């Protein structure tokens, strides 16, 4: 059977770092509160000329370089984002243009913080279905542009950035010893729509709007949803927590990450955490964390890696990958 194998990774961050201390000048908050409640110490904020598409392009180029490939080798560009440069066309086609590609196809996916997991699952289907041989899967966001900078309950949590993977079709045997995506578990429940949303849009207000979140309500559901899709991935593949080399979670909150790992019996040494440095970068958080853990040599070829995310919608999901 065909498997979608990771060939390369890349990441991009804006130039400007904003620390918790910097935020103390903007809203009534403290470094101590932010660190204690979230684990975040700093985040990157896009400046003039830095957009979701420019960061996505940078991450895509880095992933191509890492894979030893060029844009000519890519058939599909898939971008997970909730903060596109324009309402349309898709950020993916802009990145396609920036890469000088006028072949293949490109589109965006919108599943908020679960976007990268949804995009990986979708790219895997396109590759296994024979529509694409090589895909660039990108998570790119500029949440700083939809934050209400007067709302301390949200503006301290998020940051900007982008990450990308190159996936390529490879013949596998159909066992969990194969490299590539082994299973994807996706879920959503629109009943929770109002707990994490943006209060604007083309068809409702005609404005972009700002992010609104009932943080405590999201927190209450997070660990249960995350463990549900991870257990689903174990069940689908006959693997267990002991088989995992790495858990690479969506980076929203250190307490959620630790709580989920503990519930699943995954030791903290196997969990990749970058929320301290990046904040919550929504769909970009998993590929950013992957890039850090690949670059520093933690994630190696052949490792079993679990990706998971939960976010607005609610949406949640997991992808199990043999690296
Ligand atoms: O990525 C998508 C998914 N999103 C998430 O996973 C986010 C999930 N939620 C969370 O991570 C947490 O709920 C938060 C970090 C957002 C908040 O932590 P919490 O422990 O749930 O705090 P809380 O909302 O219960 O607020 C506790 C107190 C409140 O004061 P009172 O009512 O107890 O007097 C808040 O007003 O902290 C206050 N507070 C702040 N204080 C200083 C809220 N924001 C801040 C702040 N600085 N920035």
Short mmCIF file of C-alpha atoms and ligand atoms in Angstrom, two decimals:
data_model
loop_
_atom_site.label_atom_id
_atom_site.label_comp_id
_atom_site.label_asym_id
_atom_site.label_seq_id
_atom_site.Cartn_x
_atom_site.Cartn_y
_atom_site.Cartn_z
CA UNK A 1 0.00 0.00 0.00
CA UNK A 2 0.99 3.64 -0.50
CA UNK A 3 2.21 5.54 2.57
CA UNK A 4 2.77 9.31 2.91
CA UNK A 5 6.33 9.59 4.20
CA UNK A 6 7.87 12.73 5.72
CA UNK A 7 10.78 13.91 3.56
CA UNK A 8 11.52 17.30 5.06
CA UNK A 9 10.55 19.90 7.66
CA UNK A 10 10.86 23.67 7.95
CA UNK A 11 9.73 26.58 10.08
CA UNK A 12 9.55 30.36 10.09
CA UNK A 13 9.05 32.88 12.87
CA UNK A 14 8.54 36.64 12.73
CA UNK A 15 11.51 38.80 13.70
CA UNK A 16 9.91 40.39 16.75
CA UNK A 17 9.82 38.60 20.10
CA UNK A 18 7.23 39.76 22.62
CA UNK A 19 7.94 38.69 26.20
CA UNK A 20 5.48 38.44 29.07
CA UNK A 21 7.12 41.56 30.52
CA UNK A 22 6.34 43.42 27.27
CA UNK A 23 2.68 42.42 27.72
CA UNK A 24 2.65 43.92 31.22
CA UNK A 25 2.82 47.31 29.45
CA UNK A 26 -0.22 46.52 27.28
CA UNK A 27 -2.73 44.85 29.63
CA UNK A 28 -3.06 44.23 33.36
CA UNK A 29 -1.18 40.96 33.61
CA UNK A 30 2.04 39.56 34.99
CA UNK A 31 4.82 37.28 33.84
CA UNK A 32 4.06 35.15 36.90
CA UNK A 33 0.36 34.68 36.01
CA UNK A 34 1.09 33.81 32.37
CA UNK A 35 3.87 31.34 33.21
CA UNK A 36 1.89 29.68 36.00
CA UNK A 37 -1.36 29.32 34.02
CA UNK A 38 0.05 28.56 30.56
CA UNK A 39 3.83 27.92 30.60
CA UNK A 40 4.31 30.69 28.00
CA UNK A 41 7.30 33.03 28.45
CA UNK A 42 7.39 34.70 25.02
CA UNK A 43 5.80 34.64 21.56
CA UNK A 44 6.69 36.03 18.12
CA UNK A 45 4.59 38.81 16.59
CA UNK A 46 4.45 39.54 12.87
CA UNK A 47 5.62 43.00 11.83
CA UNK A 48 5.08 45.04 8.72
CA UNK A 49 5.49 42.90 5.60
CA UNK A 50 5.24 39.65 7.56
CA UNK A 51 2.00 37.81 6.77
CA UNK A 52 0.61 34.30 6.91
CA UNK A 53 1.61 33.78 3.27
CA UNK A 54 5.14 35.18 3.70
CA UNK A 55 5.79 33.08 6.81
CA UNK A 56 4.24 30.04 5.10
CA UNK A 57 6.44 30.56 2.04
CA UNK A 58 9.56 30.77 4.24
CA UNK A 59 8.63 27.56 6.09
CA UNK A 60 7.84 25.82 2.79
CA UNK A 61 11.21 26.78 1.28
CA UNK A 62 12.99 25.52 4.41
CA UNK A 63 11.09 22.20 4.21
CA UNK A 64 11.93 21.82 0.51
CA UNK A 65 15.62 22.51 1.21
CA UNK A 66 15.57 20.00 4.04
CA UNK A 67 14.01 17.41 1.70
CA UNK A 68 16.48 18.19 -1.08
CA UNK A 69 13.56 19.01 -3.39
CA UNK A 70 12.39 22.04 -5.38
CA UNK A 71 8.90 23.47 -6.00
CA UNK A 72 8.93 21.60 -9.33
CA UNK A 73 8.73 18.33 -7.36
CA UNK A 74 5.52 19.28 -5.53
CA UNK A 75 1.98 18.46 -6.75
CA UNK A 76 -0.10 19.73 -3.82
CA UNK A 77 0.23 22.75 -1.51
CA UNK A 78 -2.09 22.48 1.48
CA UNK A 79 -2.20 25.31 4.00
CA UNK A 80 -3.89 25.07 7.39
CA UNK A 81 -4.77 28.56 8.57
CA UNK A 82 -7.52 30.61 10.20
CA UNK A 83 -5.74 33.88 9.47
CA UNK A 84 -5.41 34.01 5.66
CA UNK A 85 -3.92 37.09 3.97
CA UNK A 86 -7.20 37.53 2.06
CA UNK A 87 -10.70 36.11 2.43
CA UNK A 88 -9.95 34.61 -0.96
CA UNK A 89 -8.07 33.32 -2.88
CA UNK A 90 -6.59 30.74 -0.58
CA UNK A 91 -3.25 31.47 1.08
CA UNK A 92 -2.11 28.18 -0.46
CA UNK A 93 -2.36 29.55 -4.01
CA UNK A 94 -0.43 32.65 -2.96
CA UNK A 95 2.31 30.42 -1.56
CA UNK A 96 2.16 28.38 -4.78
CA UNK A 97 2.70 31.65 -6.72
CA UNK A 98 5.51 32.77 -4.39
CA UNK A 99 7.24 29.42 -4.96
CA UNK A 100 7.00 29.94 -8.71
CA UNK A 101 4.78 26.90 -9.20
CA UNK A 102 2.22 26.97 -11.97
CA UNK A 103 1.49 23.26 -11.92
CA UNK A 104 -0.32 21.09 -9.38
CA UNK A 105 -3.06 22.36 -7.06
CA UNK A 106 -3.32 24.30 -3.80
CA UNK A 107 -6.01 24.95 -1.23
CA UNK A 108 -6.55 25.99 2.41
CA UNK A 109 -8.02 24.05 5.32
CA UNK A 110 -9.75 25.73 8.21
CA UNK A 111 -9.96 23.75 11.44
CA UNK A 112 -8.40 26.39 13.71
CA UNK A 113 -5.85 24.86 16.12
CA UNK A 114 -6.54 21.37 14.74
CA UNK A 115 -5.80 22.64 11.22
CA UNK A 116 -2.44 20.96 10.82
CA UNK A 117 -3.78 17.57 11.92
CA UNK A 118 -6.70 17.96 9.48
CA UNK A 119 -4.27 18.98 6.72
CA UNK A 120 -1.98 16.01 7.35
CA UNK A 121 -4.98 13.66 7.23
CA UNK A 122 -6.18 15.27 3.99
CA UNK A 123 -2.78 15.28 2.29
CA UNK A 124 -2.39 11.61 3.24
CA UNK A 125 -5.70 10.79 1.53
CA UNK A 126 -4.70 12.71 -1.60
CA UNK A 127 -1.36 10.89 -1.72
CA UNK A 128 -2.79 7.44 -1.01
CA UNK A 129 -5.58 8.11 -3.51
CA UNK A 130 -3.00 8.83 -6.21
CA UNK A 131 -3.96 12.49 -6.80
CA UNK A 132 -0.61 13.79 -5.60
CA UNK A 133 2.82 12.25 -5.30
CA UNK A 134 4.41 14.94 -3.15
CA UNK A 135 2.64 17.45 -0.92
CA UNK A 136 3.74 20.51 1.01
CA UNK A 137 1.66 20.60 4.20
CA UNK A 138 1.91 23.99 5.86
CA UNK A 139 0.50 25.41 9.09
CA UNK A 140 0.76 29.21 9.03
CA UNK A 141 -0.86 31.85 11.24
CA UNK A 142 -0.80 35.50 12.25
CA UNK A 143 -3.20 35.35 15.21
CA UNK A 144 -1.76 38.65 16.49
CA UNK A 145 -3.88 40.31 13.78
CA UNK A 146 -7.20 38.96 15.13
CA UNK A 147 -6.49 39.45 18.83
CA UNK A 148 -8.27 42.02 20.94
CA UNK A 149 -5.20 43.62 22.51
CA UNK A 150 -7.40 45.03 25.29
CA UNK A 151 -8.55 41.53 26.36
CA UNK A 152 -5.99 40.07 28.76
CA UNK A 153 -7.78 36.73 28.84
CA UNK A 154 -6.80 36.05 25.21
CA UNK A 155 -4.06 38.39 23.97
CA UNK A 156 -1.38 36.89 26.23
CA UNK A 157 -1.91 33.38 24.82
CA UNK A 158 -1.23 33.54 21.10
CA UNK A 159 1.68 34.12 18.72
CA UNK A 160 2.53 34.03 15.01
CA UNK A 161 4.60 31.61 12.92
CA UNK A 162 4.60 28.85 10.34
CA UNK A 163 5.85 25.31 9.89
CA UNK A 164 5.81 22.87 7.00
CA UNK A 165 6.40 19.23 6.11
CA UNK A 166 7.02 17.62 2.72
CA UNK A 167 5.15 14.33 2.33
CA UNK A 168 5.96 11.84 -0.42
CA UNK A 169 4.30 8.65 -1.62
CA UNK A 170 6.25 5.50 -0.86
CA UNK A 171 5.28 1.84 -1.16
CA UNK A 172 4.71 0.29 2.28
CA UNK A 173 3.79 -3.18 3.53
CA UNK A 174 0.68 -2.11 5.43
CA UNK A 175 2.13 -2.73 8.89
CA UNK A 176 3.05 -0.24 11.61
CA UNK A 177 6.70 -0.86 10.72
CA UNK A 178 6.13 1.22 7.56
CA UNK A 179 7.37 4.77 7.49
CA UNK A 180 4.72 7.44 6.94
CA UNK A 181 1.24 8.29 8.20
CA UNK A 182 -0.17 5.18 9.90
CA UNK A 183 -3.56 6.54 10.93
CA UNK A 184 -5.47 9.80 11.33
CA UNK A 185 -8.40 10.35 13.68
CA UNK A 186 -10.53 13.47 13.13
CA UNK A 187 -13.47 14.70 15.18
CA UNK A 188 -15.58 17.83 15.56
CA UNK A 189 -18.60 18.98 17.52
CA UNK A 190 -20.17 22.25 16.40
CA UNK A 191 -22.26 22.42 19.57
CA UNK A 192 -19.24 24.18 21.09
CA UNK A 193 -19.02 26.83 18.34
CA UNK A 194 -19.49 29.76 20.72
CA UNK A 195 -16.75 28.80 23.18
CA UNK A 196 -13.91 29.78 20.83
CA UNK A 197 -14.68 31.89 17.77
CA UNK A 198 -13.99 35.12 15.90
CA UNK A 199 -16.77 37.70 16.15
CA UNK A 200 -16.68 38.73 12.51
CA UNK A 201 -16.53 37.42 8.98
CA UNK A 202 -17.38 38.23 5.35
CA UNK A 203 -20.94 36.92 5.48
CA UNK A 204 -21.97 38.04 8.97
CA UNK A 205 -20.46 41.40 9.91
CA UNK A 206 -18.38 42.18 6.84
CA UNK A 207 -15.42 42.69 9.18
CA UNK A 208 -12.50 40.51 10.17
CA UNK A 209 -13.46 40.41 13.85
CA UNK A 210 -11.56 39.44 16.99
CA UNK A 211 -10.89 36.15 18.73
CA UNK A 212 -13.23 35.40 21.65
CA UNK A 213 -12.73 32.49 24.02
CA UNK A 214 -14.25 31.06 27.15
CA UNK A 215 -10.87 29.75 28.24
CA UNK A 216 -12.08 27.77 31.25
CA UNK A 217 -14.74 25.99 29.14
CA UNK A 218 -12.18 25.06 26.48
CA UNK A 219 -9.78 23.87 29.16
CA UNK A 220 -12.49 21.66 30.70
CA UNK A 221 -12.96 19.72 27.44
CA UNK A 222 -9.37 19.66 26.17
CA UNK A 223 -7.78 16.72 27.98
CA UNK A 224 -10.76 14.39 27.37
CA UNK A 225 -10.87 15.20 23.65
CA UNK A 226 -7.13 14.83 23.20
CA UNK A 227 -6.92 11.49 25.00
CA UNK A 228 -9.96 10.26 23.00
CA UNK A 229 -8.23 10.72 19.62
CA UNK A 230 -4.88 9.42 20.82
CA UNK A 231 -6.52 6.28 22.19
CA UNK A 232 -8.37 6.06 18.85
CA UNK A 233 -5.03 6.07 17.03
CA UNK A 234 -3.64 3.36 19.33
CA UNK A 235 -6.73 1.23 18.76
CA UNK A 236 -6.65 1.69 14.97
CA UNK A 237 -3.01 0.59 14.74
CA UNK A 238 -2.66 -1.88 17.62
CA UNK A 239 0.03 0.30 19.20
CA UNK A 240 0.29 1.51 22.80
CA UNK A 241 1.75 4.47 24.68
CA UNK A 242 4.89 2.36 25.30
CA UNK A 243 5.53 2.14 21.54
CA UNK A 244 5.60 5.94 21.13
CA UNK A 245 8.93 7.70 20.77
CA UNK A 246 7.43 11.20 20.77
CA UNK A 247 4.20 13.00 21.50
CA UNK A 248 4.07 16.32 19.62
CA UNK A 249 0.94 18.08 20.89
CA UNK A 250 -0.68 21.29 19.79
CA UNK A 251 0.98 23.91 21.95
CA UNK A 252 -1.85 25.79 23.71
CA UNK A 253 -1.14 25.39 27.38
CA UNK A 254 1.52 23.52 29.33
CA UNK A 255 -1.10 22.32 31.84
CA UNK A 256 -3.21 20.74 29.06
CA UNK A 257 -0.12 19.08 27.54
CA UNK A 258 1.03 17.69 30.89
CA UNK A 259 -2.50 16.57 31.86
CA UNK A 260 -3.04 14.68 28.59
CA UNK A 261 0.39 12.97 28.71
CA UNK A 262 -0.15 11.94 32.32
CA UNK A 263 -3.60 10.49 31.60
CA UNK A 264 -2.14 8.46 28.71
CA UNK A 265 0.91 7.28 30.68
CA UNK A 266 3.36 9.05 28.35
CA UNK A 267 6.48 10.18 30.28
CA UNK A 268 7.30 13.89 30.03
CA UNK A 269 10.72 13.12 28.46
CA UNK A 270 8.82 11.92 25.36
CA UNK A 271 6.71 15.08 25.01
CA UNK A 272 7.88 17.93 22.77
CA UNK A 273 7.03 21.28 24.35
CA UNK A 274 7.59 24.63 22.64
CA UNK A 275 4.64 26.59 24.02
CA UNK A 276 7.07 28.39 26.34
CA UNK A 277 8.86 29.97 23.36
CA UNK A 278 6.13 30.26 20.70
CA UNK A 279 2.88 30.69 22.65
CA UNK A 280 -0.19 29.23 20.94
CA UNK A 281 0.35 29.58 17.18
CA UNK A 282 -2.83 27.63 16.30
CA UNK A 283 -2.34 25.55 13.11
CA UNK A 284 1.39 26.39 13.07
CA UNK A 285 2.16 25.01 16.51
CA UNK A 286 2.66 21.32 15.62
CA UNK A 287 4.93 21.85 12.59
CA UNK A 288 6.90 24.48 14.56
CA UNK A 289 7.38 22.00 17.43
CA UNK A 290 8.27 19.23 14.96
CA UNK A 291 10.90 21.44 13.34
CA UNK A 292 12.51 22.18 16.70
CA UNK A 293 12.57 18.51 17.72
CA UNK A 294 13.88 17.35 14.31
CA UNK A 295 16.55 20.05 14.15
CA UNK A 296 17.90 19.26 17.64
CA UNK A 297 18.07 15.56 16.82
CA UNK A 298 15.31 14.31 19.10
CA UNK A 299 13.00 13.04 16.33
CA UNK A 300 14.86 10.61 14.07
CA UNK A 301 14.03 8.46 11.07
CA UNK A 302 11.99 5.44 12.18
CA UNK A 303 10.61 7.06 15.35
CA UNK A 304 6.92 6.64 16.14
CA UNK A 305 5.47 10.15 16.53
CA UNK A 306 1.96 11.07 17.70
CA UNK A 307 0.59 14.46 16.67
CA UNK A 308 -2.56 15.78 18.35
CA UNK A 309 -4.58 18.96 18.53
CA UNK A 310 -7.80 20.43 19.83
CA UNK A 311 -9.32 23.81 19.08
CA UNK A 312 -12.20 26.01 17.92
CA UNK A 313 -15.33 24.29 16.68
CA UNK A 314 -14.59 22.25 18.65
CA UNK A 315 -12.33 20.27 16.36
CA UNK A 316 -9.80 17.72 17.50
CA UNK A 317 -7.68 15.00 16.00
CA UNK A 318 -4.53 12.92 15.99
CA UNK A 319 -2.09 11.62 13.38
CA UNK A 320 0.31 8.76 14.07
CA UNK A 321 3.45 8.90 11.91
CA UNK A 322 6.45 6.63 11.60
CA UNK A 323 9.15 9.24 10.88
O1 LIG B 1 -5.66 26.39 21.14
C1 LIG B 1 -7.04 26.30 21.20
C2 LIG B 1 -7.50 25.82 22.47
N1 LIG B 1 -7.37 26.82 23.51
C3 LIG B 1 -6.96 26.42 24.68
O2 LIG B 1 -6.58 25.29 24.85
C4 LIG B 1 -7.06 27.39 25.85
C5 LIG B 1 -7.70 26.67 26.98
N2 LIG B 1 -7.80 27.46 28.20
C6 LIG B 1 -6.71 27.79 28.93
O3 LIG B 1 -5.58 27.51 28.56
C7 LIG B 1 -6.94 28.48 30.27
O4 LIG B 1 -8.30 28.40 30.60
C8 LIG B 1 -6.48 29.95 30.31
C9 LIG B 1 -4.97 29.99 30.28
C10 LIG B 1 -7.06 30.70 29.14
C11 LIG B 1 -6.92 30.61 31.60
O5 LIG B 1 -6.45 29.87 32.72
P1 LIG B 1 -7.46 29.48 33.90
O6 LIG B 1 -6.66 28.82 34.94
O7 LIG B 1 -8.60 28.72 33.29
O8 LIG B 1 -7.89 30.90 34.43
P2 LIG B 1 -9.34 31.55 34.50
O9 LIG B 1 -9.87 31.84 33.16
O10 LIG B 1 -10.15 30.69 35.42
O11 LIG B 1 -9.02 32.92 35.23
C12 LIG B 1 -8.49 32.99 36.57
C13 LIG B 1 -8.32 34.43 36.98
C14 LIG B 1 -9.55 35.29 36.68
O12 LIG B 1 -9.70 36.18 37.77
P3 LIG B 1 -10.83 35.89 38.90
O13 LIG B 1 -12.12 35.82 38.14
O14 LIG B 1 -10.44 34.57 39.49
O15 LIG B 1 -10.68 37.05 39.81
C15 LIG B 1 -9.16 36.08 35.47
O16 LIG B 1 -9.80 37.33 35.39
O17 LIG B 1 -7.25 35.03 36.24
C16 LIG B 1 -7.69 36.27 35.67
N3 LIG B 1 -6.97 36.48 34.42
C17 LIG B 1 -5.75 37.07 34.35
N4 LIG B 1 -4.96 37.59 35.28
C18 LIG B 1 -3.78 38.08 34.86
C19 LIG B 1 -7.34 36.11 33.16
N5 LIG B 1 -6.40 36.46 32.27
C20 LIG B 1 -5.41 37.04 32.98
C21 LIG B 1 -4.16 37.58 32.63
N6 LIG B 1 -3.38 38.09 33.60
N7 LIG B 1 -3.71 37.60 31.34
#
